[in-house]
Amino acid sequence: MAKVVMLKHPKTGILKKGLYGFSWTSFFFGGLPAICRGDIVAGVFVMIAAILTCGIAGIIWAFVYNKKYTLGLLEKGYVFHDTPENVLRAKEKLGIV
């Protein structure tokens, strides 16, 4: 099950939910959650890959997408903006510690 950690962009003040763990939405809807989050290239790629692999790529995607999305937000400059316990847990699961 996916866990949530809040992230904030220091310059814009925009808050976003960072996710880690298994993505049930990606499991059921493939690349659509990625497209809805603005990650259009990844979403289209996984949809095509799922078609070509009879769905296997979509199952694998569900295990990796939340981590990929959250690490992408951190690369764009977002910083953790949550309780110390949630931040520590997220960092451990994301492999940042």
mmCIF file of N, CA, C and O in Angstrom:
data_model
loop_
_atom_site.group_PDB
_atom_site.id
_atom_site.type_symbol
_atom_site.label_atom_id
_atom_site.label_comp_id
_atom_site.label_asym_id
_atom_site.label_seq_id
_atom_site.Cartn_x
_atom_site.Cartn_y
_atom_site.Cartn_z
ATOM 1 N N MET A 1 0.840 -1.179 0.000
ATOM 2 C CA MET A 1 0.000 0.000 0.000
ATOM 3 C C MET A 1 0.882 1.237 0.000
ATOM 4 O O MET A 1 1.892 1.300 0.681
ATOM 5 N N ALA A 2 0.502 2.226 -0.764
ATOM 6 C CA ALA A 2 1.284 3.454 -0.886
ATOM 7 C C ALA A 2 1.176 4.296 0.382
ATOM 8 O O ALA A 2 0.124 4.381 1.003
ATOM 9 N N LYS A 3 2.275 4.888 0.738
ATOM 10 C CA LYS A 3 2.349 5.813 1.865
ATOM 11 C C LYS A 3 2.563 7.209 1.314
ATOM 12 O O LYS A 3 3.129 7.392 0.243
ATOM 13 N N VAL A 4 2.136 8.215 2.078
ATOM 14 C CA VAL A 4 2.204 9.604 1.629
ATOM 15 C C VAL A 4 3.152 10.391 2.514
ATOM 16 O O VAL A 4 3.166 10.234 3.736
ATOM 17 N N VAL A 5 3.943 11.257 1.892
ATOM 18 C CA VAL A 5 4.773 12.226 2.595
ATOM 19 C C VAL A 5 4.602 13.549 1.840
ATOM 20 O O VAL A 5 4.593 13.578 0.615
ATOM 21 N N MET A 6 4.417 14.621 2.577
ATOM 22 C CA MET A 6 4.207 15.919 1.945
ATOM 23 C C MET A 6 5.548 16.531 1.529
ATOM 24 O O MET A 6 6.539 16.437 2.247
ATOM 25 N N LEU A 7 5.529 17.160 0.361
ATOM 26 C CA LEU A 7 6.697 17.844 -0.177
ATOM 27 C C LEU A 7 6.301 19.276 -0.507
ATOM 28 O O LEU A 7 5.162 19.548 -0.882
ATOM 29 N N LYS A 8 7.258 20.198 -0.374
ATOM 30 C CA LYS A 8 6.993 21.608 -0.651
ATOM 31 C C LYS A 8 8.133 22.175 -1.492
ATOM 32 O O LYS A 8 9.296 21.908 -1.223
ATOM 33 N N HIS A 9 7.759 22.956 -2.498
ATOM 34 C CA HIS A 9 8.782 23.630 -3.296
ATOM 35 C C HIS A 9 9.155 24.918 -2.583
ATOM 36 O O HIS A 9 8.293 25.756 -2.316
ATOM 37 N N PRO A 10 10.425 25.112 -2.239
ATOM 38 C CA PRO A 10 10.820 26.268 -1.427
ATOM 39 C C PRO A 10 10.610 27.618 -2.108
ATOM 40 O O PRO A 10 10.360 28.607 -1.432
ATOM 41 N N LYS A 11 10.671 27.671 -3.424
ATOM 42 C CA LYS A 11 10.520 28.953 -4.119
ATOM 43 C C LYS A 11 9.060 29.288 -4.391
ATOM 44 O O LYS A 11 8.652 30.436 -4.242
ATOM 45 N N THR A 12 8.283 28.296 -4.802
ATOM 46 C CA THR A 12 6.892 28.558 -5.179
ATOM 47 C C THR A 12 5.919 28.331 -4.034
ATOM 48 O O THR A 12 4.808 28.840 -4.070
ATOM 49 N N GLY A 13 6.320 27.526 -3.053
ATOM 50 C CA GLY A 13 5.423 27.203 -1.947
ATOM 51 C C GLY A 13 4.384 26.146 -2.280
ATOM 52 O O GLY A 13 3.510 25.852 -1.473
ATOM 53 N N ILE A 14 4.469 25.577 -3.466
ATOM 54 C CA ILE A 14 3.502 24.552 -3.882
ATOM 55 C C ILE A 14 3.717 23.284 -3.060
ATOM 56 O O ILE A 14 4.835 22.797 -2.929
ATOM 57 N N LEU A 15 2.623 22.750 -2.510
ATOM 58 C CA LEU A 15 2.656 21.493 -1.762
ATOM 59 C C LEU A 15 2.198 20.360 -2.669
ATOM 60 O O LEU A 15 1.216 20.505 -3.408
ATOM 61 N N LYS A 16 2.899 19.250 -2.612
ATOM 62 C CA LYS A 16 2.507 18.054 -3.361
ATOM 63 C C LYS A 16 2.674 16.838 -2.468
ATOM 64 O O LYS A 16 3.497 16.829 -1.566
ATOM 65 N N LYS A 17 1.883 15.827 -2.767
ATOM 66 C CA LYS A 17 2.003 14.559 -2.054
ATOM 67 C C LYS A 17 3.074 13.720 -2.736
ATOM 68 O O LYS A 17 2.987 13.437 -3.928
ATOM 69 N N GLY A 18 4.055 13.331 -1.961
ATOM 70 C CA GLY A 18 5.026 12.364 -2.442
ATOM 71 C C GLY A 18 4.550 10.990 -2.005
ATOM 72 O O GLY A 18 4.014 10.837 -0.912
ATOM 73 N N LEU A 19 4.709 10.026 -2.847
ATOM 74 C CA LEU A 19 4.210 8.685 -2.555
ATOM 75 C C LEU A 19 5.348 7.678 -2.638
ATOM 76 O O LEU A 19 6.294 7.856 -3.392
ATOM 77 N N TYR A 20 5.227 6.631 -1.862
ATOM 78 C CA TYR A 20 6.180 5.526 -1.957
ATOM 79 C C TYR A 20 5.452 4.257 -1.575
ATOM 80 O O TYR A 20 4.453 4.276 -0.875
ATOM 81 N N GLY A 21 5.913 3.153 -2.095
ATOM 82 C CA GLY A 21 5.231 1.877 -1.885
ATOM 83 C C GLY A 21 4.452 1.489 -3.139
ATOM 84 O O GLY A 21 4.488 2.168 -4.162
ATOM 85 N N PHE A 22 3.735 0.407 -3.060
ATOM 86 C CA PHE A 22 2.990 -0.140 -4.193
ATOM 87 C C PHE A 22 1.900 0.831 -4.644
ATOM 88 O O PHE A 22 1.183 1.401 -3.831
ATOM 89 N N SER A 23 1.767 1.025 -5.946
ATOM 90 C CA SER A 23 0.774 1.942 -6.510
ATOM 91 C C SER A 23 -0.428 1.168 -7.039
ATOM 92 O O SER A 23 -0.390 0.621 -8.148
ATOM 93 N N TRP A 24 -1.482 1.143 -6.254
ATOM 94 C CA TRP A 24 -2.694 0.455 -6.692
ATOM 95 C C TRP A 24 -3.329 1.163 -7.877
ATOM 96 O O TRP A 24 -3.886 0.516 -8.763
ATOM 97 N N THR A 25 -3.239 2.483 -7.926
ATOM 98 C CA THR A 25 -3.821 3.196 -9.066
ATOM 99 C C THR A 25 -3.083 2.846 -10.355
ATOM 100 O O THR A 25 -3.711 2.673 -11.396
ATOM 101 N N SER A 26 -1.767 2.726 -10.283
ATOM 102 C CA SER A 26 -1.008 2.321 -11.474
ATOM 103 C C SER A 26 -1.293 0.862 -11.828
ATOM 104 O O SER A 26 -1.313 0.499 -13.001
ATOM 105 N N PHE A 27 -1.517 0.032 -10.823
ATOM 106 C CA PHE A 27 -1.837 -1.371 -11.070
ATOM 107 C C PHE A 27 -3.137 -1.493 -11.868
ATOM 108 O O PHE A 27 -3.224 -2.259 -12.819
ATOM 109 N N PHE A 28 -4.158 -0.719 -11.458
ATOM 110 C CA PHE A 28 -5.459 -0.822 -12.125
ATOM 111 C C PHE A 28 -5.579 0.032 -13.375
ATOM 112 O O PHE A 28 -6.315 -0.323 -14.298
ATOM 113 N N PHE A 29 -4.877 1.158 -13.433
ATOM 114 C CA PHE A 29 -5.057 2.094 -14.537
ATOM 115 C C PHE A 29 -3.798 2.316 -15.375
ATOM 116 O O PHE A 29 -3.777 3.199 -16.230
ATOM 117 N N GLY A 30 -2.744 1.554 -15.123
ATOM 118 C CA GLY A 30 -1.538 1.634 -15.948
ATOM 119 C C GLY A 30 -0.878 2.998 -15.911
ATOM 120 O O GLY A 30 -0.548 3.519 -14.851
ATOM 121 N N GLY A 31 -0.713 3.611 -17.052
ATOM 122 C CA GLY A 31 -0.029 4.888 -17.159
ATOM 123 C C GLY A 31 -0.895 6.108 -16.900
ATOM 124 O O GLY A 31 -0.389 7.227 -16.845
ATOM 125 N N LEU A 32 -2.198 5.936 -16.723
ATOM 126 C CA LEU A 32 -3.075 7.092 -16.517
ATOM 127 C C LEU A 32 -2.729 7.912 -15.272
ATOM 128 O O LEU A 32 -2.755 9.146 -15.341
ATOM 129 N N PRO A 33 -2.418 7.311 -14.129
ATOM 130 C CA PRO A 33 -2.027 8.142 -12.980
ATOM 131 C C PRO A 33 -0.801 8.998 -13.266
ATOM 132 O O PRO A 33 -0.739 10.156 -12.848
ATOM 133 N N ALA A 34 0.157 8.463 -14.005
ATOM 134 C CA ALA A 34 1.348 9.241 -14.362
ATOM 135 C C ALA A 34 0.966 10.417 -15.245
ATOM 136 O O ALA A 34 1.442 11.543 -15.045
ATOM 137 N N ILE A 35 0.092 10.190 -16.196
ATOM 138 C CA ILE A 35 -0.353 11.268 -17.081
ATOM 139 C C ILE A 35 -1.091 12.337 -16.282
ATOM 140 O O ILE A 35 -0.871 13.528 -16.476
ATOM 141 N N CYS A 36 -1.951 11.927 -15.356
ATOM 142 C CA CYS A 36 -2.693 12.881 -14.529
ATOM 143 C C CYS A 36 -1.775 13.691 -13.622
ATOM 144 O O CYS A 36 -2.099 14.828 -13.271
ATOM 145 N N ARG A 37 -0.638 13.141 -13.243
ATOM 146 C CA ARG A 37 0.328 13.859 -12.405
ATOM 147 C C ARG A 37 1.281 14.716 -13.235
ATOM 148 O O ARG A 37 2.183 15.335 -12.702
ATOM 149 N N GLY A 38 1.090 14.728 -14.551
ATOM 150 C CA GLY A 38 1.925 15.549 -15.414
ATOM 151 C C GLY A 38 3.136 14.833 -15.961
ATOM 152 O O GLY A 38 3.957 15.432 -16.653
ATOM 153 N N ASP A 39 3.268 13.555 -15.686
ATOM 154 C CA ASP A 39 4.399 12.758 -16.159
ATOM 155 C C ASP A 39 3.965 12.033 -17.439
ATOM 156 O O ASP A 39 3.848 10.808 -17.483
ATOM 157 N N ILE A 40 3.735 12.820 -18.487
ATOM 158 C CA ILE A 40 3.108 12.311 -19.708
ATOM 159 C C ILE A 40 3.987 11.293 -20.427
ATOM 160 O O ILE A 40 3.502 10.244 -20.855
ATOM 161 N N VAL A 41 5.259 11.579 -20.547
ATOM 162 C CA VAL A 41 6.164 10.674 -21.269
ATOM 163 C C VAL A 41 6.183 9.293 -20.603
ATOM 164 O O VAL A 41 6.048 8.264 -21.274
ATOM 165 N N ALA A 42 6.332 9.269 -19.276
ATOM 166 C CA ALA A 42 6.372 7.993 -18.565
ATOM 167 C C ALA A 42 5.038 7.265 -18.679
ATOM 168 O O ALA A 42 5.002 6.042 -18.857
ATOM 169 N N GLY A 43 3.948 8.004 -18.587
ATOM 170 C CA GLY A 43 2.632 7.391 -18.671
ATOM 171 C C GLY A 43 2.373 6.740 -20.019
ATOM 172 O O GLY A 43 1.898 5.605 -20.102
ATOM 173 N N VAL A 44 2.699 7.456 -21.089
ATOM 174 C CA VAL A 44 2.511 6.906 -22.433
ATOM 175 C C VAL A 44 3.450 5.725 -22.652
ATOM 176 O O VAL A 44 3.044 4.697 -23.212
ATOM 177 N N PHE A 45 4.689 5.865 -22.195
ATOM 178 C CA PHE A 45 5.655 4.779 -22.348
ATOM 179 C C PHE A 45 5.154 3.490 -21.701
ATOM 180 O O PHE A 45 5.204 2.414 -22.303
ATOM 181 N N VAL A 46 4.672 3.579 -20.457
ATOM 182 C CA VAL A 46 4.243 2.365 -19.769
ATOM 183 C C VAL A 46 2.968 1.793 -20.395
ATOM 184 O O VAL A 46 2.779 0.576 -20.413
ATOM 185 N N MET A 47 2.123 2.642 -20.938
ATOM 186 C CA MET A 47 0.925 2.125 -21.605
ATOM 187 C C MET A 47 1.301 1.319 -22.849
ATOM 188 O O MET A 47 0.761 0.237 -23.085
ATOM 189 N N ILE A 48 2.243 1.842 -23.618
ATOM 190 C CA ILE A 48 2.706 1.124 -24.813
ATOM 191 C C ILE A 48 3.431 -0.158 -24.406
ATOM 192 O O ILE A 48 3.196 -1.219 -24.986
ATOM 193 N N ALA A 49 4.286 -0.056 -23.392
ATOM 194 C CA ALA A 49 5.024 -1.238 -22.928
ATOM 195 C C ALA A 49 4.061 -2.307 -22.396
ATOM 196 O O ALA A 49 4.281 -3.502 -22.623
ATOM 197 N N ALA A 50 3.011 -1.892 -21.714
ATOM 198 C CA ALA A 50 2.040 -2.856 -21.193
ATOM 199 C C ALA A 50 1.321 -3.574 -22.329
ATOM 200 O O ALA A 50 1.070 -4.784 -22.258
ATOM 201 N N ILE A 51 1.010 -2.848 -23.383
ATOM 202 C CA ILE A 51 0.365 -3.470 -24.539
ATOM 203 C C ILE A 51 1.304 -4.487 -25.185
ATOM 204 O O ILE A 51 0.901 -5.609 -25.507
ATOM 205 N N LEU A 52 2.561 -4.097 -25.348
ATOM 206 C CA LEU A 52 3.533 -4.979 -26.005
ATOM 207 C C LEU A 52 3.893 -6.203 -25.169
ATOM 208 O O LEU A 52 4.301 -7.226 -25.719
ATOM 209 N N THR A 53 3.750 -6.100 -23.844
ATOM 210 C CA THR A 53 4.122 -7.218 -22.973
ATOM 211 C C THR A 53 2.907 -7.912 -22.354
ATOM 212 O O THR A 53 3.051 -8.640 -21.372
ATOM 213 N N CYS A 54 1.746 -7.671 -22.922
ATOM 214 C CA CYS A 54 0.498 -8.286 -22.428
ATOM 215 C C CYS A 54 0.254 -7.968 -20.946
ATOM 216 O O CYS A 54 -0.211 -8.821 -20.189
ATOM 217 N N GLY A 55 0.587 -6.783 -20.522
ATOM 218 C CA GLY A 55 0.288 -6.336 -19.164
ATOM 219 C C GLY A 55 1.395 -6.505 -18.150
ATOM 220 O O GLY A 55 1.306 -5.964 -17.037
ATOM 221 N N ILE A 56 2.426 -7.232 -18.471
ATOM 222 C CA ILE A 56 3.494 -7.492 -17.500
ATOM 223 C C ILE A 56 4.201 -6.186 -17.109
ATOM 224 O O ILE A 56 4.499 -5.962 -15.940
ATOM 225 N N ALA A 57 4.449 -5.318 -18.079
ATOM 226 C CA ALA A 57 5.111 -4.046 -17.776
ATOM 227 C C ALA A 57 4.263 -3.207 -16.821
ATOM 228 O O ALA A 57 4.790 -2.501 -15.966
ATOM 229 N N GLY A 58 2.935 -3.290 -16.956
ATOM 230 C CA GLY A 58 2.050 -2.543 -16.064
ATOM 231 C C GLY A 58 2.137 -3.026 -14.630
ATOM 232 O O GLY A 58 2.054 -2.228 -13.689
ATOM 233 N N ILE A 59 2.293 -4.315 -14.452
ATOM 234 C CA ILE A 59 2.422 -4.868 -13.100
ATOM 235 C C ILE A 59 3.740 -4.417 -12.480
ATOM 236 O O ILE A 59 3.782 -3.981 -11.328
ATOM 237 N N ILE A 60 4.808 -4.494 -13.235
ATOM 238 C CA ILE A 60 6.109 -4.031 -12.734
ATOM 239 C C ILE A 60 6.047 -2.540 -12.415
ATOM 240 O O ILE A 60 6.559 -2.085 -11.392
ATOM 241 N N TRP A 61 5.404 -1.769 -13.277
ATOM 242 C CA TRP A 61 5.255 -0.327 -13.093
ATOM 243 C C TRP A 61 4.597 0.003 -11.760
ATOM 244 O O TRP A 61 4.975 0.967 -11.095
ATOM 245 N N ALA A 62 3.619 -0.781 -11.358
ATOM 246 C CA ALA A 62 2.917 -0.531 -10.094
ATOM 247 C C ALA A 62 3.853 -0.618 -8.893
ATOM 248 O O ALA A 62 3.638 0.056 -7.882
ATOM 249 N N PHE A 63 4.901 -1.410 -9.011
ATOM 250 C CA PHE A 63 5.861 -1.547 -7.918
ATOM 251 C C PHE A 63 6.873 -0.395 -7.881
ATOM 252 O O PHE A 63 7.427 -0.104 -6.823
ATOM 253 N N VAL A 64 7.133 0.270 -8.996
ATOM 254 C CA VAL A 64 8.203 1.267 -9.045
ATOM 255 C C VAL A 64 7.734 2.707 -9.231
ATOM 256 O O VAL A 64 8.493 3.638 -8.958
ATOM 257 N N TYR A 65 6.501 2.930 -9.669
ATOM 258 C CA TYR A 65 6.121 4.276 -10.072
ATOM 259 C C TYR A 65 6.101 5.297 -8.937
ATOM 260 O O TYR A 65 6.590 6.418 -9.103
ATOM 261 N N ASN A 66 5.538 4.975 -7.797
ATOM 262 C CA ASN A 66 5.456 5.965 -6.718
ATOM 263 C C ASN A 66 6.844 6.463 -6.306
ATOM 264 O O ASN A 66 7.051 7.655 -6.094
ATOM 265 N N LYS A 67 7.790 5.555 -6.205
ATOM 266 C CA LYS A 67 9.156 5.948 -5.848
ATOM 267 C C LYS A 67 9.744 6.840 -6.941
ATOM 268 O O LYS A 67 10.349 7.873 -6.651
ATOM 269 N N LYS A 68 9.554 6.453 -8.197
ATOM 270 C CA LYS A 68 10.060 7.240 -9.316
ATOM 271 C C LYS A 68 9.463 8.640 -9.294
ATOM 272 O O LYS A 68 10.172 9.634 -9.475
ATOM 273 N N TYR A 69 8.180 8.752 -9.052
ATOM 274 C CA TYR A 69 7.497 10.052 -9.037
ATOM 275 C C TYR A 69 8.037 10.942 -7.917
ATOM 276 O O TYR A 69 8.360 12.111 -8.135
ATOM 277 N N THR A 70 8.159 10.382 -6.721
ATOM 278 C CA THR A 70 8.620 11.171 -5.572
ATOM 279 C C THR A 70 10.073 11.597 -5.743
ATOM 280 O O THR A 70 10.424 12.741 -5.459
ATOM 281 N N LEU A 71 10.924 10.698 -6.200
ATOM 282 C CA LEU A 71 12.320 11.072 -6.448
ATOM 283 C C LEU A 71 12.413 12.150 -7.526
ATOM 284 O O LEU A 71 13.264 13.037 -7.455
ATOM 285 N N GLY A 72 11.516 12.104 -8.499
ATOM 286 C CA GLY A 72 11.473 13.142 -9.524
ATOM 287 C C GLY A 72 11.110 14.498 -8.949
ATOM 288 O O GLY A 72 11.674 15.521 -9.347
ATOM 289 N N LEU A 73 10.170 14.521 -7.997
ATOM 290 C CA LEU A 73 9.822 15.783 -7.342
ATOM 291 C C LEU A 73 11.014 16.335 -6.563
ATOM 292 O O LEU A 73 11.287 17.539 -6.595
ATOM 293 N N LEU A 74 11.719 15.457 -5.866
ATOM 294 C CA LEU A 74 12.896 15.897 -5.108
ATOM 295 C C LEU A 74 13.967 16.458 -6.039
ATOM 296 O O LEU A 74 14.618 17.457 -5.720
ATOM 297 N N GLU A 75 14.140 15.853 -7.218
ATOM 298 C CA GLU A 75 15.105 16.356 -8.194
ATOM 299 C C GLU A 75 14.699 17.729 -8.729
ATOM 300 O O GLU A 75 15.546 18.519 -9.117
ATOM 301 N N LYS A 76 13.393 18.004 -8.751
ATOM 302 C CA LYS A 76 12.897 19.298 -9.229
ATOM 303 C C LYS A 76 12.984 20.380 -8.157
ATOM 304 O O LYS A 76 12.569 21.510 -8.393
ATOM 305 N N GLY A 77 13.498 20.032 -6.986
ATOM 306 C CA GLY A 77 13.696 21.037 -5.955
ATOM 307 C C GLY A 77 12.748 20.967 -4.780
ATOM 308 O O GLY A 77 12.865 21.755 -3.842
ATOM 309 N N TYR A 78 11.793 20.060 -4.812
ATOM 310 C CA TYR A 78 10.878 19.924 -3.677
ATOM 311 C C TYR A 78 11.652 19.388 -2.474
ATOM 312 O O TYR A 78 12.616 18.646 -2.632
ATOM 313 N N VAL A 79 11.215 19.785 -1.288
ATOM 314 C CA VAL A 79 11.825 19.306 -0.051
ATOM 315 C C VAL A 79 10.733 18.697 0.824
ATOM 316 O O VAL A 79 9.553 19.021 0.679
ATOM 317 N N PHE A 80 11.146 17.829 1.730
ATOM 318 C CA PHE A 80 10.183 17.205 2.630
ATOM 319 C C PHE A 80 9.553 18.265 3.528
ATOM 320 O O PHE A 80 10.232 19.152 4.033
ATOM 321 N N HIS A 81 8.242 18.156 3.712
ATOM 322 C CA HIS A 81 7.494 19.110 4.531
ATOM 323 C C HIS A 81 6.441 18.317 5.306
ATOM 324 O O HIS A 81 5.252 18.390 5.033
ATOM 325 N N ASP A 82 6.908 17.515 6.244
ATOM 326 C CA ASP A 82 6.021 16.617 6.984
ATOM 327 C C ASP A 82 6.608 16.421 8.371
ATOM 328 O O ASP A 82 7.631 17.012 8.718
ATOM 329 N N THR A 83 5.977 15.573 9.160
ATOM 330 C CA THR A 83 6.489 15.299 10.498
ATOM 331 C C THR A 83 7.836 14.588 10.389
ATOM 332 O O THR A 83 8.093 13.880 9.405
ATOM 333 N N PRO A 84 8.698 14.754 11.378
ATOM 334 C CA PRO A 84 10.015 14.086 11.316
ATOM 335 C C PRO A 84 9.902 12.568 11.153
ATOM 336 O O PRO A 84 10.709 11.965 10.440
ATOM 337 N N GLU A 85 8.898 11.969 11.778
ATOM 338 C CA GLU A 85 8.725 10.517 11.665
ATOM 339 C C GLU A 85 8.389 10.118 10.228
ATOM 340 O O GLU A 85 8.933 9.151 9.695
ATOM 341 N N ASN A 86 7.462 10.863 9.597
ATOM 342 C CA ASN A 86 7.087 10.553 8.216
ATOM 343 C C ASN A 86 8.246 10.785 7.254
ATOM 344 O O ASN A 86 8.440 10.022 6.315
ATOM 345 N N VAL A 87 9.004 11.843 7.488
ATOM 346 C CA VAL A 87 10.150 12.139 6.627
ATOM 347 C C VAL A 87 11.201 11.037 6.735
ATOM 348 O O VAL A 87 11.713 10.559 5.728
ATOM 349 N N LEU A 88 11.501 10.608 7.956
ATOM 350 C CA LEU A 88 12.489 9.546 8.154
ATOM 351 C C LEU A 88 12.047 8.247 7.489
ATOM 352 O O LEU A 88 12.828 7.605 6.790
ATOM 353 N N ARG A 89 10.785 7.884 7.660
ATOM 354 C CA ARG A 89 10.254 6.660 7.054
ATOM 355 C C ARG A 89 10.318 6.752 5.531
ATOM 356 O O ARG A 89 10.723 5.803 4.861
ATOM 357 N N ALA A 90 9.950 7.904 4.985
ATOM 358 C CA ALA A 90 9.979 8.084 3.542
ATOM 359 C C ALA A 90 11.401 8.003 3.001
ATOM 360 O O ALA A 90 11.652 7.353 1.986
ATOM 361 N N LYS A 91 12.329 8.648 3.679
ATOM 362 C CA LYS A 91 13.722 8.612 3.248
ATOM 363 C C LYS A 91 14.260 7.187 3.238
ATOM 364 O O LYS A 91 14.984 6.788 2.326
ATOM 365 N N GLU A 92 13.910 6.421 4.257
ATOM 366 C CA GLU A 92 14.357 5.028 4.311
ATOM 367 C C GLU A 92 13.793 4.226 3.146
ATOM 368 O O GLU A 92 14.522 3.477 2.477
ATOM 369 N N LYS A 93 12.501 4.370 2.879
ATOM 370 C CA LYS A 93 11.862 3.616 1.807
ATOM 371 C C LYS A 93 12.325 4.055 0.423
ATOM 372 O O LYS A 93 12.364 3.272 -0.511
ATOM 373 N N LEU A 94 12.674 5.342 0.297
ATOM 374 C CA LEU A 94 13.130 5.864 -0.983
ATOM 375 C C LEU A 94 14.623 5.644 -1.198
ATOM 376 O O LEU A 94 15.145 5.897 -2.275
ATOM 377 N N GLY A 95 15.316 5.164 -0.158
ATOM 378 C CA GLY A 95 16.743 4.907 -0.267
ATOM 379 C C GLY A 95 17.592 6.158 -0.206
ATOM 380 O O GLY A 95 18.678 6.202 -0.772
ATOM 381 N N ILE A 96 17.112 7.182 0.498
ATOM 382 C CA ILE A 96 17.824 8.457 0.575
ATOM 383 C C ILE A 96 18.728 8.512 1.791
ATOM 384 O O ILE A 96 19.757 9.178 1.767
ATOM 385 N N VAL A 97 18.407 7.804 2.857
ATOM 386 C CA VAL A 97 19.181 7.883 4.111
ATOM 387 C C VAL A 97 20.551 7.280 3.933
ATOM 388 O O VAL A 97 20.798 6.331 3.286
#
